[in-house]
Amino acid sequence: KQEVTQIPAALSVPEGENLVLNCSFTDSAIYNLQWFRQDPGKGLTSLLLIQSSQREQTSGRLNASLDKSSGRSTLYIAASQPGDSATYLCAVIPGTASKLTFGTGTRLQVTL
Amino acid sequence: DGGITQSPKYLFRKEGQNVTLSCEQNLNHDAMYWYRQDPGQGLRLIYYSQIVNDFQKGDIAEGYSVSREKKESFPLTVTSAQKNPTAFYLCASSMVHWGEQYFGPGTRLTVT
């Protein structure tokens, strides 16, 4: 059974810092991995999707990497802003294309 | 604008009543999903549908029912058999089964 872990559960950084969020998964035979952000009381917004054949994806200040052999993905946020404050979730689809498994998220606060 | 809509945003019901949550998408996606989110827990899959007139149980289907009569619509009924229905319910869709997922804004259900 695929398990997805996100550490730390919460993170507070001052504005302008570069930061890395971590996502670990137990079954390395994945189909793809997706990063989301969730604002309080809202739905999930897709940030980046990395397919199993890719090593990284970039969108603006965000860069997500994937290392299947070690069971890890990282989300790098450059020059953080208060508007980046949200909960960040990663989700993994196993190689058998069975269901998406979500981590419990990292709650990020960017302070002025 | 293309997207996923869920209604209502907030729903209040008395114990013992069935309630139906609406989910509509105009993205022309084949697959649709229902998740439940509780504080401190990851998203859990209730039901999913790969194509019209077909759906499968997820991890926590007991006490829920769905239908998929139209490609655009995937309503979820929370029945009185669901022991702890108070939660935030999220609907999602993807172009292909377990492809990149797009989420609606969610419905917060409170049962007293």
PDB file of C-alpha atoms in Angstrom:
ATOM      1  CA  LYS A   1       0.000   0.000   0.000  1.00  0.00           C
ATOM      2  CA  GLN A   2       1.399   3.372  -1.028  1.00  0.00           C
ATOM      3  CA  GLU A   3       2.043   5.785   1.851  1.00  0.00           C
ATOM      4  CA  VAL A   4       2.830   9.452   1.304  1.00  0.00           C
ATOM      5  CA  THR A   5       4.477  11.574   3.985  1.00  0.00           C
ATOM      6  CA  GLN A   6       5.055  15.296   4.077  1.00  0.00           C
ATOM      7  CA  ILE A   7       7.457  16.771   6.589  1.00  0.00           C
ATOM      8  CA  PRO A   8       7.338  19.248   8.218  1.00  0.00           C
ATOM      9  CA  ALA A   9       3.635  19.530   8.942  1.00  0.00           C
ATOM     10  CA  ALA A  10       4.010  23.285   9.366  1.00  0.00           C
ATOM     11  CA  LEU A  11       6.622  25.846   8.375  1.00  0.00           C
ATOM     12  CA  SER A  12       6.984  29.578   8.976  1.00  0.00           C
ATOM     13  CA  VAL A  13       9.488  31.673   7.011  1.00  0.00           C
ATOM     14  CA  PRO A  14      10.118  35.388   6.504  1.00  0.00           C
ATOM     15  CA  GLU A  15       9.230  36.938   3.178  1.00  0.00           C
ATOM     16  CA  GLY A  16      11.898  36.620   0.523  1.00  0.00           C
ATOM     17  CA  GLU A  17      13.313  33.293   1.666  1.00  0.00           C
ATOM     18  CA  ASN A  18      13.750  30.375  -0.680  1.00  0.00           C
ATOM     19  CA  LEU A  19      12.246  27.206   0.745  1.00  0.00           C
ATOM     20  CA  VAL A  20      11.839  23.504   0.070  1.00  0.00           C
ATOM     21  CA  LEU A  21       8.856  21.330   0.873  1.00  0.00           C
ATOM     22  CA  ASN A  22       9.314  17.565   1.005  1.00  0.00           C
ATOM     23  CA  CYS A  23       7.164  14.662  -0.084  1.00  0.00           C
ATOM     24  CA  SER A  24       8.179  11.020   0.493  1.00  0.00           C
ATOM     25  CA  PHE A  25       6.456   7.932  -0.838  1.00  0.00           C
ATOM     26  CA  THR A  26       7.006   4.260  -0.083  1.00  0.00           C
ATOM     27  CA  ASP A  27       6.383   2.637  -3.494  1.00  0.00           C
ATOM     28  CA  SER A  28       8.816   3.962  -6.082  1.00  0.00           C
ATOM     29  CA  ALA A  29       6.867   2.529  -9.028  1.00  0.00           C
ATOM     30  CA  ILE A  30       4.759   5.617  -9.539  1.00  0.00           C
ATOM     31  CA  TYR A  31       2.799   6.800 -12.558  1.00  0.00           C
ATOM     32  CA  ASN A  32       2.985  10.503 -11.787  1.00  0.00           C
ATOM     33  CA  LEU A  33       3.126  12.964  -8.884  1.00  0.00           C
ATOM     34  CA  GLN A  34       1.087  16.141  -8.504  1.00  0.00           C
ATOM     35  CA  TRP A  35       1.602  19.140  -6.208  1.00  0.00           C
ATOM     36  CA  PHE A  36      -1.351  21.240  -5.039  1.00  0.00           C
ATOM     37  CA  ARG A  37      -1.949  24.243  -2.845  1.00  0.00           C
ATOM     38  CA  GLN A  38      -5.023  24.663  -0.683  1.00  0.00           C
ATOM     39  CA  ASP A  39      -6.134  27.912   0.897  1.00  0.00           C
ATOM     40  CA  PRO A  40      -8.268  27.674   4.057  1.00  0.00           C
ATOM     41  CA  GLY A  41     -11.804  26.539   3.289  1.00  0.00           C
ATOM     42  CA  LYS A  42     -11.099  26.234  -0.439  1.00  0.00           C
ATOM     43  CA  GLY A  43     -10.555  23.501  -2.984  1.00  0.00           C
ATOM     44  CA  LEU A  44      -7.175  22.326  -4.230  1.00  0.00           C
ATOM     45  CA  THR A  45      -5.317  24.222  -6.942  1.00  0.00           C
ATOM     46  CA  SER A  46      -2.981  22.185  -9.126  1.00  0.00           C
ATOM     47  CA  LEU A  47       0.543  23.598  -9.158  1.00  0.00           C
ATOM     48  CA  LEU A  48       2.675  21.074 -11.014  1.00  0.00           C
ATOM     49  CA  LEU A  49       2.396  17.557 -12.393  1.00  0.00           C
ATOM     50  CA  ILE A  50       5.531  15.443 -12.844  1.00  0.00           C
ATOM     51  CA  GLN A  51       5.231  12.340 -14.960  1.00  0.00           C
ATOM     52  CA  SER A  52       7.267   9.283 -14.043  1.00  0.00           C
ATOM     53  CA  SER A  53       9.668   9.844 -16.953  1.00  0.00           C
ATOM     54  CA  GLN A  54      10.455  13.406 -15.857  1.00  0.00           C
ATOM     55  CA  ARG A  55      12.914  14.648 -13.250  1.00  0.00           C
ATOM     56  CA  GLU A  56      11.490  18.118 -12.704  1.00  0.00           C
ATOM     57  CA  GLN A  57       8.890  20.662 -13.691  1.00  0.00           C
ATOM     58  CA  THR A  58       8.948  24.437 -13.355  1.00  0.00           C
ATOM     59  CA  SER A  59       6.245  27.075 -13.219  1.00  0.00           C
ATOM     60  CA  GLY A  60       7.244  30.614 -12.366  1.00  0.00           C
ATOM     61  CA  ARG A  61       8.835  30.655  -8.911  1.00  0.00           C
ATOM     62  CA  LEU A  62       7.992  26.989  -8.355  1.00  0.00           C
ATOM     63  CA  ASN A  63      10.184  24.027  -9.199  1.00  0.00           C
ATOM     64  CA  ALA A  64       9.257  20.447  -8.408  1.00  0.00           C
ATOM     65  CA  SER A  65      11.714  17.583  -8.642  1.00  0.00           C
ATOM     66  CA  LEU A  66      11.165  13.842  -8.599  1.00  0.00           C
ATOM     67  CA  ASP A  67      13.572  11.110  -7.557  1.00  0.00           C
ATOM     68  CA  LYS A  68      11.722   7.829  -7.878  1.00  0.00           C
ATOM     69  CA  SER A  69      14.625   5.663  -6.705  1.00  0.00           C
ATOM     70  CA  SER A  70      14.724   7.386  -3.339  1.00  0.00           C
ATOM     71  CA  GLY A  71      10.937   7.869  -3.132  1.00  0.00           C
ATOM     72  CA  ARG A  72      11.133  11.645  -2.870  1.00  0.00           C
ATOM     73  CA  SER A  73       9.798  14.778  -4.442  1.00  0.00           C
ATOM     74  CA  THR A  74      10.604  18.339  -3.445  1.00  0.00           C
ATOM     75  CA  LEU A  75       8.783  21.577  -4.174  1.00  0.00           C
ATOM     76  CA  TYR A  76      11.116  24.559  -4.270  1.00  0.00           C
ATOM     77  CA  ILE A  77       9.571  28.011  -3.835  1.00  0.00           C
ATOM     78  CA  ALA A  78      11.848  30.915  -4.704  1.00  0.00           C
ATOM     79  CA  ALA A  79      11.599  34.366  -3.128  1.00  0.00           C
ATOM     80  CA  SER A  80       8.581  33.498  -0.981  1.00  0.00           C
ATOM     81  CA  GLN A  81       5.752  36.003  -0.595  1.00  0.00           C
ATOM     82  CA  PRO A  82       2.921  36.331   1.946  1.00  0.00           C
ATOM     83  CA  GLY A  83       0.535  35.227  -0.819  1.00  0.00           C
ATOM     84  CA  ASP A  84       2.291  31.856  -0.858  1.00  0.00           C
ATOM     85  CA  SER A  85       0.856  31.109   2.586  1.00  0.00           C
ATOM     86  CA  ALA A  86      -1.293  28.007   2.207  1.00  0.00           C
ATOM     87  CA  THR A  87      -1.226  24.260   2.732  1.00  0.00           C
ATOM     88  CA  TYR A  88       0.778  22.375   0.113  1.00  0.00           C
ATOM     89  CA  LEU A  89      -0.205  18.815  -0.716  1.00  0.00           C
ATOM     90  CA  CYS A  90       1.495  16.214  -2.825  1.00  0.00           C
ATOM     91  CA  ALA A  91      -0.347  13.281  -4.379  1.00  0.00           C
ATOM     92  CA  VAL A  92       1.071  10.125  -5.919  1.00  0.00           C
ATOM     93  CA  ILE A  93      -0.436   7.785  -8.482  1.00  0.00           C
ATOM     94  CA  PRO A  94       1.165   4.330  -8.222  1.00  0.00           C
ATOM     95  CA  GLY A  95       2.535   2.591 -11.274  1.00  0.00           C
ATOM     96  CA  THR A  96      -0.429   0.291 -11.497  1.00  0.00           C
ATOM     97  CA  ALA A  97      -2.530   3.438 -12.069  1.00  0.00           C
ATOM     98  CA  SER A  98      -4.610   2.692  -9.028  1.00  0.00           C
ATOM     99  CA  LYS A  99      -5.909   5.460  -6.871  1.00  0.00           C
ATOM    100  CA  LEU A 100      -4.253   8.749  -6.080  1.00  0.00           C
ATOM    101  CA  THR A 101      -2.727   8.829  -2.583  1.00  0.00           C
ATOM    102  CA  PHE A 102      -2.421  12.181  -0.847  1.00  0.00           C
ATOM    103  CA  GLY A 103       0.004  13.328   1.802  1.00  0.00           C
ATOM    104  CA  THR A 104      -1.385  15.229   4.784  1.00  0.00           C
ATOM    105  CA  GLY A 105       0.253  18.455   3.656  1.00  0.00           C
ATOM    106  CA  THR A 106       2.654  21.136   4.849  1.00  0.00           C
ATOM    107  CA  ARG A 107       1.075  24.328   6.163  1.00  0.00           C
ATOM    108  CA  LEU A 108       3.260  27.231   5.060  1.00  0.00           C
ATOM    109  CA  GLN A 109       3.156  30.718   6.532  1.00  0.00           C
ATOM    110  CA  VAL A 110       5.227  33.483   4.977  1.00  0.00           C
ATOM    111  CA  THR A 111       5.567  36.449   7.312  1.00  0.00           C
ATOM    112  CA  LEU A 112       6.301  40.088   6.508  1.00  0.00           C
TER     113      LEU A 112
ATOM    114  CA  ASP B   1     -14.731  29.878 -18.095  1.00  0.00           C
ATOM    115  CA  GLY B   2     -13.908  26.186 -17.856  1.00  0.00           C
ATOM    116  CA  GLY B   3     -13.916  24.583 -14.475  1.00  0.00           C
ATOM    117  CA  ILE B   4     -15.635  22.560 -11.808  1.00  0.00           C
ATOM    118  CA  THR B   5     -18.514  23.873  -9.747  1.00  0.00           C
ATOM    119  CA  GLN B   6     -19.841  22.455  -6.525  1.00  0.00           C
ATOM    120  CA  SER B   7     -22.989  23.525  -4.815  1.00  0.00           C
ATOM    121  CA  PRO B   8     -23.918  24.523  -2.273  1.00  0.00           C
ATOM    122  CA  LYS B   9     -20.821  25.881  -0.551  1.00  0.00           C
ATOM    123  CA  TYR B  10     -22.291  25.186   2.897  1.00  0.00           C
ATOM    124  CA  LEU B  11     -24.940  22.599   3.729  1.00  0.00           C
ATOM    125  CA  PHE B  12     -26.638  21.883   7.023  1.00  0.00           C
ATOM    126  CA  ARG B  13     -28.739  18.801   7.673  1.00  0.00           C
ATOM    127  CA  LYS B  14     -30.322  16.979  10.555  1.00  0.00           C
ATOM    128  CA  GLU B  15     -29.200  13.486  11.408  1.00  0.00           C
ATOM    129  CA  GLY B  16     -31.158  10.816   9.557  1.00  0.00           C
ATOM    130  CA  GLN B  17     -31.675  12.861   6.390  1.00  0.00           C
ATOM    131  CA  ASN B  18     -30.128  12.050   3.051  1.00  0.00           C
ATOM    132  CA  VAL B  19     -28.433  14.929   1.255  1.00  0.00           C
ATOM    133  CA  THR B  20     -27.117  15.299  -2.296  1.00  0.00           C
ATOM    134  CA  LEU B  21     -24.031  17.319  -3.185  1.00  0.00           C
ATOM    135  CA  SER B  22     -23.736  18.660  -6.707  1.00  0.00           C
ATOM    136  CA  CYS B  23     -20.628  18.536  -8.912  1.00  0.00           C
ATOM    137  CA  GLU B  24     -20.568  19.825 -12.482  1.00  0.00           C
ATOM    138  CA  GLN B  25     -17.634  20.225 -14.891  1.00  0.00           C
ATOM    139  CA  ASN B  26     -17.379  21.823 -18.318  1.00  0.00           C
ATOM    140  CA  LEU B  27     -13.817  20.649 -19.009  1.00  0.00           C
ATOM    141  CA  ASN B  28     -14.993  17.714 -21.141  1.00  0.00           C
ATOM    142  CA  HIS B  29     -13.184  15.371 -18.753  1.00  0.00           C
ATOM    143  CA  ASP B  30     -14.034  11.686 -18.778  1.00  0.00           C
ATOM    144  CA  ALA B  31     -13.117  10.918 -15.175  1.00  0.00           C
ATOM    145  CA  MET B  32     -14.608  12.383 -12.013  1.00  0.00           C
ATOM    146  CA  TYR B  33     -13.930  11.795  -8.320  1.00  0.00           C
ATOM    147  CA  TRP B  34     -15.305  12.511  -4.869  1.00  0.00           C
ATOM    148  CA  TYR B  35     -13.034  13.005  -1.871  1.00  0.00           C
ATOM    149  CA  ARG B  36     -13.657  13.709   1.751  1.00  0.00           C
ATOM    150  CA  GLN B  37     -11.317  15.893   3.821  1.00  0.00           C
ATOM    151  CA  ASP B  38     -11.240  15.887   7.616  1.00  0.00           C
ATOM    152  CA  PRO B  39      -8.967  18.031   9.846  1.00  0.00           C
ATOM    153  CA  GLY B  40      -5.537  16.467  10.273  1.00  0.00           C
ATOM    154  CA  GLN B  41      -6.195  13.764   7.685  1.00  0.00           C
ATOM    155  CA  GLY B  42      -5.319  13.500   4.038  1.00  0.00           C
ATOM    156  CA  LEU B  43      -7.970  13.409   1.361  1.00  0.00           C
ATOM    157  CA  ARG B  44      -9.815  10.107   1.199  1.00  0.00           C
ATOM    158  CA  LEU B  45     -11.435   8.781  -1.941  1.00  0.00           C
ATOM    159  CA  ILE B  46     -15.155   8.055  -1.728  1.00  0.00           C
ATOM    160  CA  TYR B  47     -16.130   7.150  -5.312  1.00  0.00           C
ATOM    161  CA  TYR B  48     -14.762   7.628  -8.786  1.00  0.00           C
ATOM    162  CA  SER B  49     -16.083   7.361 -12.311  1.00  0.00           C
ATOM    163  CA  GLN B  50     -13.925   6.688 -15.359  1.00  0.00           C
ATOM    164  CA  ILE B  51     -16.714   7.205 -17.858  1.00  0.00           C
ATOM    165  CA  VAL B  52     -20.427   7.905 -18.103  1.00  0.00           C
ATOM    166  CA  ASN B  53     -22.683   5.227 -16.575  1.00  0.00           C
ATOM    167  CA  ASP B  54     -19.781   3.653 -14.734  1.00  0.00           C
ATOM    168  CA  PHE B  55     -18.409   4.236 -11.233  1.00  0.00           C
ATOM    169  CA  GLN B  56     -16.364   2.391  -8.601  1.00  0.00           C
ATOM    170  CA  LYS B  57     -16.073   2.528  -4.835  1.00  0.00           C
ATOM    171  CA  GLY B  58     -13.087   4.216  -3.296  1.00  0.00           C
ATOM    172  CA  ASP B  59     -11.660   3.652   0.177  1.00  0.00           C
ATOM    173  CA  ILE B  60     -14.621   4.959   2.200  1.00  0.00           C
ATOM    174  CA  ALA B  61     -17.748   4.360   0.091  1.00  0.00           C
ATOM    175  CA  GLU B  62     -19.959   3.052   2.903  1.00  0.00           C
ATOM    176  CA  GLY B  63     -22.897   5.376   3.498  1.00  0.00           C
ATOM    177  CA  TYR B  64     -22.483   7.185   0.173  1.00  0.00           C
ATOM    178  CA  SER B  65     -23.942   6.729  -3.302  1.00  0.00           C
ATOM    179  CA  VAL B  66     -23.280   8.327  -6.692  1.00  0.00           C
ATOM    180  CA  SER B  67     -24.592   8.391 -10.237  1.00  0.00           C
ATOM    181  CA  ARG B  68     -22.978   9.344 -13.536  1.00  0.00           C
ATOM    182  CA  GLU B  69     -25.757   9.770 -16.074  1.00  0.00           C
ATOM    183  CA  LYS B  70     -24.082  12.686 -17.859  1.00  0.00           C
ATOM    184  CA  LYS B  71     -20.436  13.362 -18.597  1.00  0.00           C
ATOM    185  CA  GLU B  72     -20.627  16.776 -16.924  1.00  0.00           C
ATOM    186  CA  SER B  73     -22.277  15.721 -13.679  1.00  0.00           C
ATOM    187  CA  PHE B  74     -21.334  13.435 -10.777  1.00  0.00           C
ATOM    188  CA  PRO B  75     -23.646  14.010  -7.784  1.00  0.00           C
ATOM    189  CA  LEU B  76     -22.870  12.487  -4.411  1.00  0.00           C
ATOM    190  CA  THR B  77     -25.592  11.433  -1.971  1.00  0.00           C
ATOM    191  CA  VAL B  78     -24.694  11.215   1.686  1.00  0.00           C
ATOM    192  CA  THR B  79     -27.154   8.783   3.216  1.00  0.00           C
ATOM    193  CA  SER B  80     -28.302   8.381   6.793  1.00  0.00           C
ATOM    194  CA  ALA B  81     -26.128   5.255   6.948  1.00  0.00           C
ATOM    195  CA  GLN B  82     -22.964   7.375   6.927  1.00  0.00           C
ATOM    196  CA  LYS B  83     -21.936   7.421  10.596  1.00  0.00           C
ATOM    197  CA  ASN B  84     -19.916  10.627  10.613  1.00  0.00           C
ATOM    198  CA  PRO B  85     -20.938  12.733   7.619  1.00  0.00           C
ATOM    199  CA  THR B  86     -19.756  16.149   8.829  1.00  0.00           C
ATOM    200  CA  ALA B  87     -16.757  16.991   6.621  1.00  0.00           C
ATOM    201  CA  PHE B  88     -15.468  19.010   3.672  1.00  0.00           C
ATOM    202  CA  TYR B  89     -16.326  17.291   0.387  1.00  0.00           C
ATOM    203  CA  LEU B  90     -14.252  17.853  -2.726  1.00  0.00           C
ATOM    204  CA  CYS B  91     -15.067  16.897  -6.293  1.00  0.00           C
ATOM    205  CA  ALA B  92     -12.375  16.540  -8.941  1.00  0.00           C
ATOM    206  CA  SER B  93     -12.058  15.602 -12.590  1.00  0.00           C
ATOM    207  CA  SER B  94      -9.336  14.551 -15.009  1.00  0.00           C
ATOM    208  CA  MET B  95      -9.156  14.158 -18.750  1.00  0.00           C
ATOM    209  CA  VAL B  96      -8.199  10.520 -18.438  1.00  0.00           C
ATOM    210  CA  HIS B  97      -8.482   8.173 -15.509  1.00  0.00           C
ATOM    211  CA  TRP B  98      -5.932   9.183 -12.844  1.00  0.00           C
ATOM    212  CA  GLY B  99      -4.553  11.934 -15.046  1.00  0.00           C
ATOM    213  CA  GLU B 100      -3.873  15.453 -13.796  1.00  0.00           C
ATOM    214  CA  GLN B 101      -6.666  16.295 -11.385  1.00  0.00           C
ATOM    215  CA  TYR B 102      -8.623  19.533 -11.164  1.00  0.00           C
ATOM    216  CA  PHE B 103     -10.686  20.305  -8.099  1.00  0.00           C
ATOM    217  CA  GLY B 104     -13.877  22.181  -7.367  1.00  0.00           C
ATOM    218  CA  PRO B 105     -14.235  24.676  -4.501  1.00  0.00           C
ATOM    219  CA  GLY B 106     -15.740  22.125  -2.107  1.00  0.00           C
ATOM    220  CA  THR B 107     -18.917  21.762  -0.050  1.00  0.00           C
ATOM    221  CA  ARG B 108     -18.814  21.893   3.727  1.00  0.00           C
ATOM    222  CA  LEU B 109     -21.487  19.596   5.144  1.00  0.00           C
ATOM    223  CA  THR B 110     -22.558  19.847   8.761  1.00  0.00           C
ATOM    224  CA  VAL B 111     -24.926  17.267  10.193  1.00  0.00           C
ATOM    225  CA  THR B 112     -26.357  17.786  13.660  1.00  0.00           C
TER     226      THR B 112
END
